[in-house]
Amino acid sequence: DADVTQTPRNRITKTGKRIMLECSQTKGHDRMYWYRQDPGLGLRLIYYSFDVKDINKGEISDGYSVSRQAQAKFSLSLESAIPNQTALYFCATSEGGLYQFFGPGTRLTVL
Amino acid sequence: GQNIDQPTEMTATEGAIVQINCTYQTSGFNGLFWYQQHAGEAPTFLSYNVLDGLEEKGRFSSFLSRSKGYSYLLLKELQMKDSASYLCAVRDGSQGNLIFGKGTKLSVKP
């Protein structure tokens, strides 16, 4: 079984819809992260969480929200999706902030 | 500000050696990472440097000079499967988050 899983793996939606991307981990890591990756722009941090009650904004948090439901689960929501949120989204985990382990990614297309 | 620079694309021949450079200017520094990412897949950890010098791991080596804000990833005995993007990332000094460069797409040709 994969250590970091993301659902769904692919999603096509329409402008204005609410979307939730989910991430689960079995590594027992304390820290979890959400990134988006766009061609030519690299990986950019959206939100991160050091523990269940700790949520922090990253570089590009506008238009996104997150929830850390348990140590093992971290979900990303787009309240009202727009086309420029079309991207590849990665969840990552780390223990104490050192090595980050990435999930397989969710490819989101907003029409 | 935070800035990490690496070449956008490189091409090399199977069996050869290639060096991918990374320069950085960040407000803090707590280590430098290299990740490999095949197209459409997750980044996977390759190497970590926190002190100056060379770290060797099989066909891959990574070098760091903190005074110069410079690192390189050296890949030896290139194989076709090494065709991928290579991401340089600096761990910042405050929260310990990673700041990623835009990646270098390496194409290995027969």
mmCIF file with all atom_site columns, C-alpha atoms in Angstrom:
data_model
loop_
_atom_site.group_PDB
_atom_site.id
_atom_site.type_symbol
_atom_site.label_atom_id
_atom_site.label_alt_id
_atom_site.label_comp_id
_atom_site.label_asym_id
_atom_site.label_entity_id
_atom_site.label_seq_id
_atom_site.pdbx_PDB_ins_code
_atom_site.Cartn_x
_atom_site.Cartn_y
_atom_site.Cartn_z
_atom_site.occupancy
_atom_site.B_iso_or_equiv
_atom_site.pdbx_formal_charge
_atom_site.auth_seq_id
_atom_site.auth_comp_id
_atom_site.auth_asym_id
_atom_site.auth_atom_id
_atom_site.pdbx_PDB_model_num
ATOM 1   C CA . ASP A 1 1   ? 0.000   0.000  0.000   1.00 0.00 ? 1   ASP A CA 1
ATOM 2   C CA . ALA A 1 2   ? 1.196   3.516  -0.820  1.00 0.00 ? 2   ALA A CA 1
ATOM 3   C CA . ASP A 1 3   ? 2.337   5.627  2.131   1.00 0.00 ? 3   ASP A CA 1
ATOM 4   C CA . VAL A 1 4   ? 0.707   8.827  0.830   1.00 0.00 ? 4   VAL A CA 1
ATOM 5   C CA . THR A 1 5   ? -2.498  8.589  -1.161  1.00 0.00 ? 5   THR A CA 1
ATOM 6   C CA . GLN A 1 6   ? -4.526  11.230 -2.929  1.00 0.00 ? 6   GLN A CA 1
ATOM 7   C CA . THR A 1 7   ? -8.098  11.109 -4.175  1.00 0.00 ? 7   THR A CA 1
ATOM 8   C CA . PRO A 1 8   ? -9.276  11.685 -6.783  1.00 0.00 ? 8   PRO A CA 1
ATOM 9   C CA . ARG A 1 9   ? -6.357  11.172 -9.158  1.00 0.00 ? 9   ARG A CA 1
ATOM 10  C CA . ASN A 1 10  ? -8.053  13.067 -11.944 1.00 0.00 ? 10  ASN A CA 1
ATOM 11  C CA . ARG A 1 11  ? -10.953 15.515 -11.862 1.00 0.00 ? 11  ARG A CA 1
ATOM 12  C CA . ILE A 1 12  ? -12.631 17.669 -14.452 1.00 0.00 ? 12  ILE A CA 1
ATOM 13  C CA . THR A 1 13  ? -15.031 20.282 -13.145 1.00 0.00 ? 13  THR A CA 1
ATOM 14  C CA . LYS A 1 14  ? -16.712 23.516 -14.158 1.00 0.00 ? 14  LYS A CA 1
ATOM 15  C CA . THR A 1 15  ? -16.096 27.089 -13.116 1.00 0.00 ? 15  THR A CA 1
ATOM 16  C CA . GLY A 1 16  ? -17.863 27.934 -9.857  1.00 0.00 ? 16  GLY A CA 1
ATOM 17  C CA . LYS A 1 17  ? -18.057 24.382 -8.505  1.00 0.00 ? 17  LYS A CA 1
ATOM 18  C CA . ARG A 1 18  ? -16.770 23.435 -5.075  1.00 0.00 ? 18  ARG A CA 1
ATOM 19  C CA . ILE A 1 19  ? -14.040 20.801 -5.162  1.00 0.00 ? 19  ILE A CA 1
ATOM 20  C CA . MET A 1 20  ? -12.325 18.849 -2.400  1.00 0.00 ? 20  MET A CA 1
ATOM 21  C CA . LEU A 1 21  ? -9.047  17.002 -2.850  1.00 0.00 ? 21  LEU A CA 1
ATOM 22  C CA . GLU A 1 22  ? -8.128  14.507 -0.160  1.00 0.00 ? 22  GLU A CA 1
ATOM 23  C CA . CYS A 1 23  ? -4.805  13.263 1.139   1.00 0.00 ? 23  CYS A CA 1
ATOM 24  C CA . SER A 1 24  ? -4.143  10.391 3.538   1.00 0.00 ? 24  SER A CA 1
ATOM 25  C CA . GLN A 1 25  ? -0.875  9.050  4.914   1.00 0.00 ? 25  GLN A CA 1
ATOM 26  C CA . THR A 1 26  ? 0.163   5.938  6.789   1.00 0.00 ? 26  THR A CA 1
ATOM 27  C CA . LYS A 1 27  ? 3.684   7.159  7.561   1.00 0.00 ? 27  LYS A CA 1
ATOM 28  C CA . GLY A 1 28  ? 2.722   8.654  10.932  1.00 0.00 ? 28  GLY A CA 1
ATOM 29  C CA . HIS A 1 29  ? 4.304   11.983 9.974   1.00 0.00 ? 29  HIS A CA 1
ATOM 30  C CA . ASP A 1 30  ? 3.333   15.141 11.825  1.00 0.00 ? 30  ASP A CA 1
ATOM 31  C CA . ARG A 1 31  ? 3.620   17.623 8.961   1.00 0.00 ? 31  ARG A CA 1
ATOM 32  C CA . MET A 1 32  ? 1.491   17.735 5.811   1.00 0.00 ? 32  MET A CA 1
ATOM 33  C CA . TYR A 1 33  ? 1.607   20.057 2.808   1.00 0.00 ? 33  TYR A CA 1
ATOM 34  C CA . TRP A 1 34  ? -0.372  20.943 -0.304  1.00 0.00 ? 34  TRP A CA 1
ATOM 35  C CA . TYR A 1 35  ? 1.428   22.115 -3.444  1.00 0.00 ? 35  TYR A CA 1
ATOM 36  C CA . ARG A 1 36  ? 0.373   22.933 -6.960  1.00 0.00 ? 36  ARG A CA 1
ATOM 37  C CA . GLN A 1 37  ? 2.579   22.450 -9.989  1.00 0.00 ? 37  GLN A CA 1
ATOM 38  C CA . ASP A 1 38  ? 2.202   24.362 -13.221 1.00 0.00 ? 38  ASP A CA 1
ATOM 39  C CA . PRO A 1 39  ? 4.378   24.023 -16.336 1.00 0.00 ? 39  PRO A CA 1
ATOM 40  C CA . GLY A 1 40  ? 7.271   26.456 -16.125 1.00 0.00 ? 40  GLY A CA 1
ATOM 41  C CA . LEU A 1 41  ? 6.454   27.516 -12.564 1.00 0.00 ? 41  LEU A CA 1
ATOM 42  C CA . GLY A 1 42  ? 7.590   24.591 -10.494 1.00 0.00 ? 42  GLY A CA 1
ATOM 43  C CA . LEU A 1 43  ? 6.072   23.474 -7.199  1.00 0.00 ? 43  LEU A CA 1
ATOM 44  C CA . ARG A 1 44  ? 4.413   26.184 -5.120  1.00 0.00 ? 44  ARG A CA 1
ATOM 45  C CA . LEU A 1 45  ? 3.205   25.779 -1.551  1.00 0.00 ? 45  LEU A CA 1
ATOM 46  C CA . ILE A 1 46  ? -0.502  26.398 -0.932  1.00 0.00 ? 46  ILE A CA 1
ATOM 47  C CA . TYR A 1 47  ? -0.984  25.427 2.738   1.00 0.00 ? 47  TYR A CA 1
ATOM 48  C CA . TYR A 1 48  ? 0.873   23.453 5.359   1.00 0.00 ? 48  TYR A CA 1
ATOM 49  C CA . SER A 1 49  ? 0.082   21.953 8.729   1.00 0.00 ? 49  SER A CA 1
ATOM 50  C CA . PHE A 1 50  ? 2.491   20.996 11.488  1.00 0.00 ? 50  PHE A CA 1
ATOM 51  C CA . ASP A 1 51  ? -0.172  19.263 13.586  1.00 0.00 ? 51  ASP A CA 1
ATOM 52  C CA . VAL A 1 52  ? -3.934  18.743 13.733  1.00 0.00 ? 52  VAL A CA 1
ATOM 53  C CA . LYS A 1 53  ? -4.577  22.175 15.270  1.00 0.00 ? 53  LYS A CA 1
ATOM 54  C CA . ASP A 1 54  ? -1.956  24.017 13.248  1.00 0.00 ? 54  ASP A CA 1
ATOM 55  C CA . ILE A 1 55  ? -2.753  25.387 9.771   1.00 0.00 ? 55  ILE A CA 1
ATOM 56  C CA . ASN A 1 56  ? -0.579  27.867 7.898   1.00 0.00 ? 56  ASN A CA 1
ATOM 57  C CA . LYS A 1 57  ? -0.874  29.696 4.600   1.00 0.00 ? 57  LYS A CA 1
ATOM 58  C CA . GLY A 1 58  ? 1.776   29.132 1.986   1.00 0.00 ? 58  GLY A CA 1
ATOM 59  C CA . GLU A 1 59  ? 2.875   31.197 -0.967  1.00 0.00 ? 59  GLU A CA 1
ATOM 60  C CA . ILE A 1 60  ? -0.399  30.968 -2.927  1.00 0.00 ? 60  ILE A CA 1
ATOM 61  C CA . SER A 1 61  ? -3.309  30.321 -0.536  1.00 0.00 ? 61  SER A CA 1
ATOM 62  C CA . ASP A 1 62  ? -5.884  32.673 -2.106  1.00 0.00 ? 62  ASP A CA 1
ATOM 63  C CA . GLY A 1 63  ? -8.881  30.744 -3.427  1.00 0.00 ? 63  GLY A CA 1
ATOM 64  C CA . TYR A 1 64  ? -8.062  27.645 -1.358  1.00 0.00 ? 64  TYR A CA 1
ATOM 65  C CA . SER A 1 65  ? -8.866  26.352 2.119   1.00 0.00 ? 65  SER A CA 1
ATOM 66  C CA . VAL A 1 66  ? -7.729  23.263 4.021   1.00 0.00 ? 66  VAL A CA 1
ATOM 67  C CA . SER A 1 67  ? -8.800  21.020 6.846   1.00 0.00 ? 67  SER A CA 1
ATOM 68  C CA . ARG A 1 68  ? -6.616  18.705 8.944   1.00 0.00 ? 68  ARG A CA 1
ATOM 69  C CA . GLN A 1 69  ? -9.244  16.239 10.142  1.00 0.00 ? 69  GLN A CA 1
ATOM 70  C CA . ALA A 1 70  ? -6.736  13.923 11.813  1.00 0.00 ? 70  ALA A CA 1
ATOM 71  C CA . GLN A 1 71  ? -2.996  13.500 11.864  1.00 0.00 ? 71  GLN A CA 1
ATOM 72  C CA . ALA A 1 72  ? -3.270  11.243 8.844   1.00 0.00 ? 72  ALA A CA 1
ATOM 73  C CA . LYS A 1 73  ? -5.695  13.323 6.752   1.00 0.00 ? 73  LYS A CA 1
ATOM 74  C CA . PHE A 1 74  ? -5.326  16.715 5.111   1.00 0.00 ? 74  PHE A CA 1
ATOM 75  C CA . SER A 1 75  ? -7.859  17.956 2.578   1.00 0.00 ? 75  SER A CA 1
ATOM 76  C CA . LEU A 1 76  ? -7.726  20.882 0.177   1.00 0.00 ? 76  LEU A CA 1
ATOM 77  C CA . SER A 1 77  ? -10.877 22.712 -0.947  1.00 0.00 ? 77  SER A CA 1
ATOM 78  C CA . LEU A 1 78  ? -11.537 25.058 -3.802  1.00 0.00 ? 78  LEU A CA 1
ATOM 79  C CA . GLU A 1 79  ? -14.712 26.890 -2.760  1.00 0.00 ? 79  GLU A CA 1
ATOM 80  C CA . SER A 1 80  ? -15.473 28.201 -6.238  1.00 0.00 ? 80  SER A CA 1
ATOM 81  C CA . ALA A 1 81  ? -13.133 26.767 -8.847  1.00 0.00 ? 81  ALA A CA 1
ATOM 82  C CA . ILE A 1 82  ? -11.778 28.957 -11.643 1.00 0.00 ? 82  ILE A CA 1
ATOM 83  C CA . PRO A 1 83  ? -9.872  27.953 -14.809 1.00 0.00 ? 83  PRO A CA 1
ATOM 84  C CA . ASN A 1 84  ? -6.496  29.241 -13.587 1.00 0.00 ? 84  ASN A CA 1
ATOM 85  C CA . GLN A 1 85  ? -6.675  26.663 -10.792 1.00 0.00 ? 85  GLN A CA 1
ATOM 86  C CA . THR A 1 86  ? -6.159  23.993 -13.440 1.00 0.00 ? 86  THR A CA 1
ATOM 87  C CA . ALA A 1 87  ? -2.942  22.308 -12.309 1.00 0.00 ? 87  ALA A CA 1
ATOM 88  C CA . LEU A 1 88  ? -1.329  19.193 -10.870 1.00 0.00 ? 88  LEU A CA 1
ATOM 89  C CA . TYR A 1 89  ? -1.799  19.118 -7.083  1.00 0.00 ? 89  TYR A CA 1
ATOM 90  C CA . PHE A 1 90  ? 0.519   17.253 -4.748  1.00 0.00 ? 90  PHE A CA 1
ATOM 91  C CA . CYS A 1 91  ? 0.199   16.410 -1.095  1.00 0.00 ? 91  CYS A CA 1
ATOM 92  C CA . ALA A 1 92  ? 3.397   15.787 0.864   1.00 0.00 ? 92  ALA A CA 1
ATOM 93  C CA . THR A 1 93  ? 4.315   14.684 4.377   1.00 0.00 ? 93  THR A CA 1
ATOM 94  C CA . SER A 1 94  ? 7.382   14.956 6.566   1.00 0.00 ? 94  SER A CA 1
ATOM 95  C CA . GLU A 1 95  ? 8.482   14.109 10.078  1.00 0.00 ? 95  GLU A CA 1
ATOM 96  C CA . GLY A 1 96  ? 9.862   17.174 11.789  1.00 0.00 ? 96  GLY A CA 1
ATOM 97  C CA . GLY A 1 97  ? 10.150  19.058 8.515   1.00 0.00 ? 97  GLY A CA 1
ATOM 98  C CA . LEU A 1 98  ? 13.089  17.260 6.943   1.00 0.00 ? 98  LEU A CA 1
ATOM 99  C CA . TYR A 1 99  ? 12.548  14.906 4.014   1.00 0.00 ? 99  TYR A CA 1
ATOM 100 C CA . GLN A 1 100 ? 9.224   15.412 2.271   1.00 0.00 ? 100 GLN A CA 1
ATOM 101 C CA . PHE A 1 101 ? 7.420   12.446 0.727   1.00 0.00 ? 101 PHE A CA 1
ATOM 102 C CA . PHE A 1 102 ? 4.964   13.202 -2.035  1.00 0.00 ? 102 PHE A CA 1
ATOM 103 C CA . GLY A 1 103 ? 1.669   11.607 -2.962  1.00 0.00 ? 103 GLY A CA 1
ATOM 104 C CA . PRO A 1 104 ? 0.935   10.558 -6.558  1.00 0.00 ? 104 PRO A CA 1
ATOM 105 C CA . GLY A 1 105 ? -0.803  13.826 -7.448  1.00 0.00 ? 105 GLY A CA 1
ATOM 106 C CA . THR A 1 106 ? -4.268  14.937 -8.540  1.00 0.00 ? 106 THR A CA 1
ATOM 107 C CA . ARG A 1 107 ? -4.707  16.368 -12.006 1.00 0.00 ? 107 ARG A CA 1
ATOM 108 C CA . LEU A 1 108 ? -7.460  19.001 -11.811 1.00 0.00 ? 108 LEU A CA 1
ATOM 109 C CA . THR A 1 109 ? -9.004  20.645 -14.846 1.00 0.00 ? 109 THR A CA 1
ATOM 110 C CA . VAL A 1 110 ? -11.435 23.546 -14.416 1.00 0.00 ? 110 VAL A CA 1
ATOM 111 C CA . LEU A 1 111 ? -13.438 24.340 -17.537 1.00 0.00 ? 111 LEU A CA 1
ATOM 112 C CA . GLY B 2 1   ? 13.429  37.606 -1.550  1.00 0.00 ? 1   GLY B CA 1
ATOM 113 C CA . GLN B 2 2   ? 13.659  33.963 -2.447  1.00 0.00 ? 2   GLN B CA 1
ATOM 114 C CA . ASN B 2 3   ? 15.205  32.910 -5.731  1.00 0.00 ? 3   ASN B CA 1
ATOM 115 C CA . ILE B 2 4   ? 16.362  29.522 -6.945  1.00 0.00 ? 4   ILE B CA 1
ATOM 116 C CA . ASP B 2 5   ? 17.775  29.200 -10.449 1.00 0.00 ? 5   ASP B CA 1
ATOM 117 C CA . GLN B 2 6   ? 18.472  26.092 -12.490 1.00 0.00 ? 6   GLN B CA 1
ATOM 118 C CA . PRO B 2 7   ? 18.610  25.511 -16.234 1.00 0.00 ? 7   PRO B CA 1
ATOM 119 C CA . THR B 2 8   ? 15.282  24.784 -17.862 1.00 0.00 ? 8   THR B CA 1
ATOM 120 C CA . GLU B 2 9   ? 16.415  21.928 -20.073 1.00 0.00 ? 9   GLU B CA 1
ATOM 121 C CA . MET B 2 10  ? 19.497  19.793 -20.700 1.00 0.00 ? 10  MET B CA 1
ATOM 122 C CA . THR B 2 11  ? 20.306  16.979 -23.090 1.00 0.00 ? 11  THR B CA 1
ATOM 123 C CA . ALA B 2 12  ? 22.918  14.273 -22.617 1.00 0.00 ? 12  ALA B CA 1
ATOM 124 C CA . THR B 2 13  ? 23.938  10.947 -24.117 1.00 0.00 ? 13  THR B CA 1
ATOM 125 C CA . GLU B 2 14  ? 23.410  7.529  -22.601 1.00 0.00 ? 14  GLU B CA 1
ATOM 126 C CA . GLY B 2 15  ? 26.498  6.455  -20.664 1.00 0.00 ? 15  GLY B CA 1
ATOM 127 C CA . ALA B 2 16  ? 27.801  9.998  -20.256 1.00 0.00 ? 16  ALA B CA 1
ATOM 128 C CA . ILE B 2 17  ? 28.042  12.279 -17.205 1.00 0.00 ? 17  ILE B CA 1
ATOM 129 C CA . VAL B 2 18  ? 25.859  15.348 -16.712 1.00 0.00 ? 18  VAL B CA 1
ATOM 130 C CA . GLN B 2 19  ? 25.994  18.127 -14.125 1.00 0.00 ? 19  GLN B CA 1
ATOM 131 C CA . ILE B 2 20  ? 22.864  20.096 -13.244 1.00 0.00 ? 20  ILE B CA 1
ATOM 132 C CA . ASN B 2 21  ? 23.573  23.368 -11.477 1.00 0.00 ? 21  ASN B CA 1
ATOM 133 C CA . CYS B 2 22  ? 21.442  25.241 -8.968  1.00 0.00 ? 22  CYS B CA 1
ATOM 134 C CA . THR B 2 23  ? 22.070  28.682 -7.501  1.00 0.00 ? 23  THR B CA 1
ATOM 135 C CA . TYR B 2 24  ? 20.018  30.120 -4.698  1.00 0.00 ? 24  TYR B CA 1
ATOM 136 C CA . GLN B 2 25  ? 19.391  33.349 -2.832  1.00 0.00 ? 25  GLN B CA 1
ATOM 137 C CA . THR B 2 26  ? 17.108  32.792 0.138   1.00 0.00 ? 26  THR B CA 1
ATOM 138 C CA . SER B 2 27  ? 16.419  34.645 3.365   1.00 0.00 ? 27  SER B CA 1
ATOM 139 C CA . GLY B 2 28  ? 17.460  31.590 5.381   1.00 0.00 ? 28  GLY B CA 1
ATOM 140 C CA . PHE B 2 29  ? 19.130  28.266 4.711   1.00 0.00 ? 29  PHE B CA 1
ATOM 141 C CA . ASN B 2 30  ? 18.738  24.942 6.435   1.00 0.00 ? 30  ASN B CA 1
ATOM 142 C CA . GLY B 2 31  ? 19.747  22.462 3.776   1.00 0.00 ? 31  GLY B CA 1
ATOM 143 C CA . LEU B 2 32  ? 19.382  21.778 0.052   1.00 0.00 ? 32  LEU B CA 1
ATOM 144 C CA . PHE B 2 33  ? 17.498  18.908 -1.534  1.00 0.00 ? 33  PHE B CA 1
ATOM 145 C CA . TRP B 2 34  ? 17.411  17.362 -4.980  1.00 0.00 ? 34  TRP B CA 1
ATOM 146 C CA . TYR B 2 35  ? 14.306  15.548 -6.186  1.00 0.00 ? 35  TYR B CA 1
ATOM 147 C CA . GLN B 2 36  ? 13.696  13.546 -9.356  1.00 0.00 ? 36  GLN B CA 1
ATOM 148 C CA . GLN B 2 37  ? 10.332  13.773 -11.069 1.00 0.00 ? 37  GLN B CA 1
ATOM 149 C CA . HIS B 2 38  ? 9.263   11.698 -14.054 1.00 0.00 ? 38  HIS B CA 1
ATOM 150 C CA . ALA B 2 39  ? 6.572   13.281 -16.222 1.00 0.00 ? 39  ALA B CA 1
ATOM 151 C CA . GLY B 2 40  ? 3.164   13.188 -14.529 1.00 0.00 ? 40  GLY B CA 1
ATOM 152 C CA . GLU B 2 41  ? 4.535   11.461 -11.425 1.00 0.00 ? 41  GLU B CA 1
ATOM 153 C CA . ALA B 2 42  ? 5.401   12.483 -7.883  1.00 0.00 ? 42  ALA B CA 1
ATOM 154 C CA . PRO B 2 43  ? 8.791   13.975 -7.031  1.00 0.00 ? 43  PRO B CA 1
ATOM 155 C CA . THR B 2 44  ? 11.049  11.466 -5.278  1.00 0.00 ? 44  THR B CA 1
ATOM 156 C CA . PHE B 2 45  ? 13.902  12.337 -2.940  1.00 0.00 ? 45  PHE B CA 1
ATOM 157 C CA . LEU B 2 46  ? 17.445  11.992 -4.327  1.00 0.00 ? 46  LEU B CA 1
ATOM 158 C CA . SER B 2 47  ? 19.860  13.793 -2.016  1.00 0.00 ? 47  SER B CA 1
ATOM 159 C CA . TYR B 2 48  ? 20.296  16.228 0.841   1.00 0.00 ? 48  TYR B CA 1
ATOM 160 C CA . ASN B 2 49  ? 23.225  18.547 1.635   1.00 0.00 ? 49  ASN B CA 1
ATOM 161 C CA . VAL B 2 50  ? 23.457  20.763 4.684   1.00 0.00 ? 50  VAL B CA 1
ATOM 162 C CA . LEU B 2 51  ? 27.249  21.102 4.957   1.00 0.00 ? 51  LEU B CA 1
ATOM 163 C CA . ASP B 2 52  ? 29.704  22.105 2.226   1.00 0.00 ? 52  ASP B CA 1
ATOM 164 C CA . GLY B 2 53  ? 31.078  19.328 0.117   1.00 0.00 ? 53  GLY B CA 1
ATOM 165 C CA . LEU B 2 54  ? 30.133  16.331 -1.925  1.00 0.00 ? 54  LEU B CA 1
ATOM 166 C CA . GLU B 2 55  ? 27.608  13.637 -1.019  1.00 0.00 ? 55  GLU B CA 1
ATOM 167 C CA . GLU B 2 56  ? 27.798  10.486 -3.132  1.00 0.00 ? 56  GLU B CA 1
ATOM 168 C CA . LYS B 2 57  ? 25.055  7.921  -3.532  1.00 0.00 ? 57  LYS B CA 1
ATOM 169 C CA . GLY B 2 58  ? 25.636  5.390  -6.260  1.00 0.00 ? 58  GLY B CA 1
ATOM 170 C CA . ARG B 2 59  ? 25.524  7.025  -9.703  1.00 0.00 ? 59  ARG B CA 1
ATOM 171 C CA . PHE B 2 60  ? 24.289  10.289 -8.203  1.00 0.00 ? 60  PHE B CA 1
ATOM 172 C CA . SER B 2 61  ? 26.355  12.875 -6.304  1.00 0.00 ? 61  SER B CA 1
ATOM 173 C CA . SER B 2 62  ? 25.399  16.290 -4.982  1.00 0.00 ? 62  SER B CA 1
ATOM 174 C CA . PHE B 2 63  ? 27.672  19.164 -4.057  1.00 0.00 ? 63  PHE B CA 1
ATOM 175 C CA . LEU B 2 64  ? 27.033  22.241 -1.929  1.00 0.00 ? 64  LEU B CA 1
ATOM 176 C CA . SER B 2 65  ? 28.871  25.520 -1.396  1.00 0.00 ? 65  SER B CA 1
ATOM 177 C CA . ARG B 2 66  ? 26.965  27.633 1.111   1.00 0.00 ? 66  ARG B CA 1
ATOM 178 C CA . SER B 2 67  ? 29.236  30.668 0.717   1.00 0.00 ? 67  SER B CA 1
ATOM 179 C CA . LYS B 2 68  ? 28.544  30.730 -3.029  1.00 0.00 ? 68  LYS B CA 1
ATOM 180 C CA . GLY B 2 69  ? 24.857  29.800 -2.808  1.00 0.00 ? 69  GLY B CA 1
ATOM 181 C CA . TYR B 2 70  ? 25.556  26.987 -5.244  1.00 0.00 ? 70  TYR B CA 1
ATOM 182 C CA . SER B 2 71  ? 24.829  23.310 -5.631  1.00 0.00 ? 71  SER B CA 1
ATOM 183 C CA . TYR B 2 72  ? 25.077  20.767 -8.401  1.00 0.00 ? 72  TYR B CA 1
ATOM 184 C CA . LEU B 2 73  ? 23.727  17.298 -9.028  1.00 0.00 ? 73  LEU B CA 1
ATOM 185 C CA . LEU B 2 74  ? 26.065  14.973 -10.902 1.00 0.00 ? 74  LEU B CA 1
ATOM 186 C CA . LEU B 2 75  ? 24.660  11.961 -12.708 1.00 0.00 ? 75  LEU B CA 1
ATOM 187 C CA . LYS B 2 76  ? 27.134  9.354  -13.953 1.00 0.00 ? 76  LYS B CA 1
ATOM 188 C CA . GLU B 2 77  ? 26.715  6.494  -16.409 1.00 0.00 ? 77  GLU B CA 1
ATOM 189 C CA . LEU B 2 78  ? 23.485  7.971  -17.682 1.00 0.00 ? 78  LEU B CA 1
ATOM 190 C CA . GLN B 2 79  ? 20.645  5.616  -18.467 1.00 0.00 ? 79  GLN B CA 1
ATOM 191 C CA . MET B 2 80  ? 17.516  6.241  -20.509 1.00 0.00 ? 80  MET B CA 1
ATOM 192 C CA . LYS B 2 81  ? 15.440  5.993  -17.339 1.00 0.00 ? 81  LYS B CA 1
ATOM 193 C CA . ASP B 2 82  ? 17.256  9.081  -15.997 1.00 0.00 ? 82  ASP B CA 1
ATOM 194 C CA . SER B 2 83  ? 15.217  11.192 -18.420 1.00 0.00 ? 83  SER B CA 1
ATOM 195 C CA . ALA B 2 84  ? 13.180  13.256 -15.956 1.00 0.00 ? 84  ALA B CA 1
ATOM 196 C CA . SER B 2 85  ? 12.960  16.654 -14.324 1.00 0.00 ? 85  SER B CA 1
ATOM 197 C CA . TYR B 2 86  ? 15.366  17.385 -11.476 1.00 0.00 ? 86  TYR B CA 1
ATOM 198 C CA . LEU B 2 87  ? 14.160  19.785 -8.813  1.00 0.00 ? 87  LEU B CA 1
ATOM 199 C CA . CYS B 2 88  ? 16.453  21.785 -6.556  1.00 0.00 ? 88  CYS B CA 1
ATOM 200 C CA . ALA B 2 89  ? 14.860  22.859 -3.263  1.00 0.00 ? 89  ALA B CA 1
ATOM 201 C CA . VAL B 2 90  ? 16.152  24.910 -0.351  1.00 0.00 ? 90  VAL B CA 1
ATOM 202 C CA . ARG B 2 91  ? 14.841  24.368 3.170   1.00 0.00 ? 91  ARG B CA 1
ATOM 203 C CA . ASP B 2 92  ? 14.223  27.754 4.710   1.00 0.00 ? 92  ASP B CA 1
ATOM 204 C CA . GLY B 2 93  ? 15.531  28.714 8.105   1.00 0.00 ? 93  GLY B CA 1
ATOM 205 C CA . SER B 2 94  ? 12.254  29.661 9.781   1.00 0.00 ? 94  SER B CA 1
ATOM 206 C CA . GLN B 2 95  ? 9.476   27.101 9.304   1.00 0.00 ? 95  GLN B CA 1
ATOM 207 C CA . GLY B 2 96  ? 11.685  24.578 7.566   1.00 0.00 ? 96  GLY B CA 1
ATOM 208 C CA . ASN B 2 97  ? 9.556   24.595 4.437   1.00 0.00 ? 97  ASN B CA 1
ATOM 209 C CA . LEU B 2 98  ? 10.994  23.769 1.024   1.00 0.00 ? 98  LEU B CA 1
ATOM 210 C CA . ILE B 2 99  ? 11.360  26.425 -1.659  1.00 0.00 ? 99  ILE B CA 1
ATOM 211 C CA . PHE B 2 100 ? 11.571  24.784 -5.068  1.00 0.00 ? 100 PHE B CA 1
ATOM 212 C CA . GLY B 2 101 ? 13.320  25.847 -8.224  1.00 0.00 ? 101 GLY B CA 1
ATOM 213 C CA . LYS B 2 102 ? 11.407  25.449 -11.473 1.00 0.00 ? 102 LYS B CA 1
ATOM 214 C CA . GLY B 2 103 ? 13.205  22.229 -12.331 1.00 0.00 ? 103 GLY B CA 1
ATOM 215 C CA . THR B 2 104 ? 15.584  21.064 -15.046 1.00 0.00 ? 104 THR B CA 1
ATOM 216 C CA . LYS B 2 105 ? 14.188  18.713 -17.666 1.00 0.00 ? 105 LYS B CA 1
ATOM 217 C CA . LEU B 2 106 ? 16.902  16.226 -18.632 1.00 0.00 ? 106 LEU B CA 1
ATOM 218 C CA . SER B 2 107 ? 16.609  14.244 -21.842 1.00 0.00 ? 107 SER B CA 1
ATOM 219 C CA . VAL B 2 108 ? 18.928  11.266 -22.239 1.00 0.00 ? 108 VAL B CA 1
ATOM 220 C CA . LYS B 2 109 ? 19.472  10.200 -25.845 1.00 0.00 ? 109 LYS B CA 1
ATOM 221 C CA . PRO B 2 110 ? 20.880  6.912  -27.154 1.00 0.00 ? 110 PRO B CA 1
#
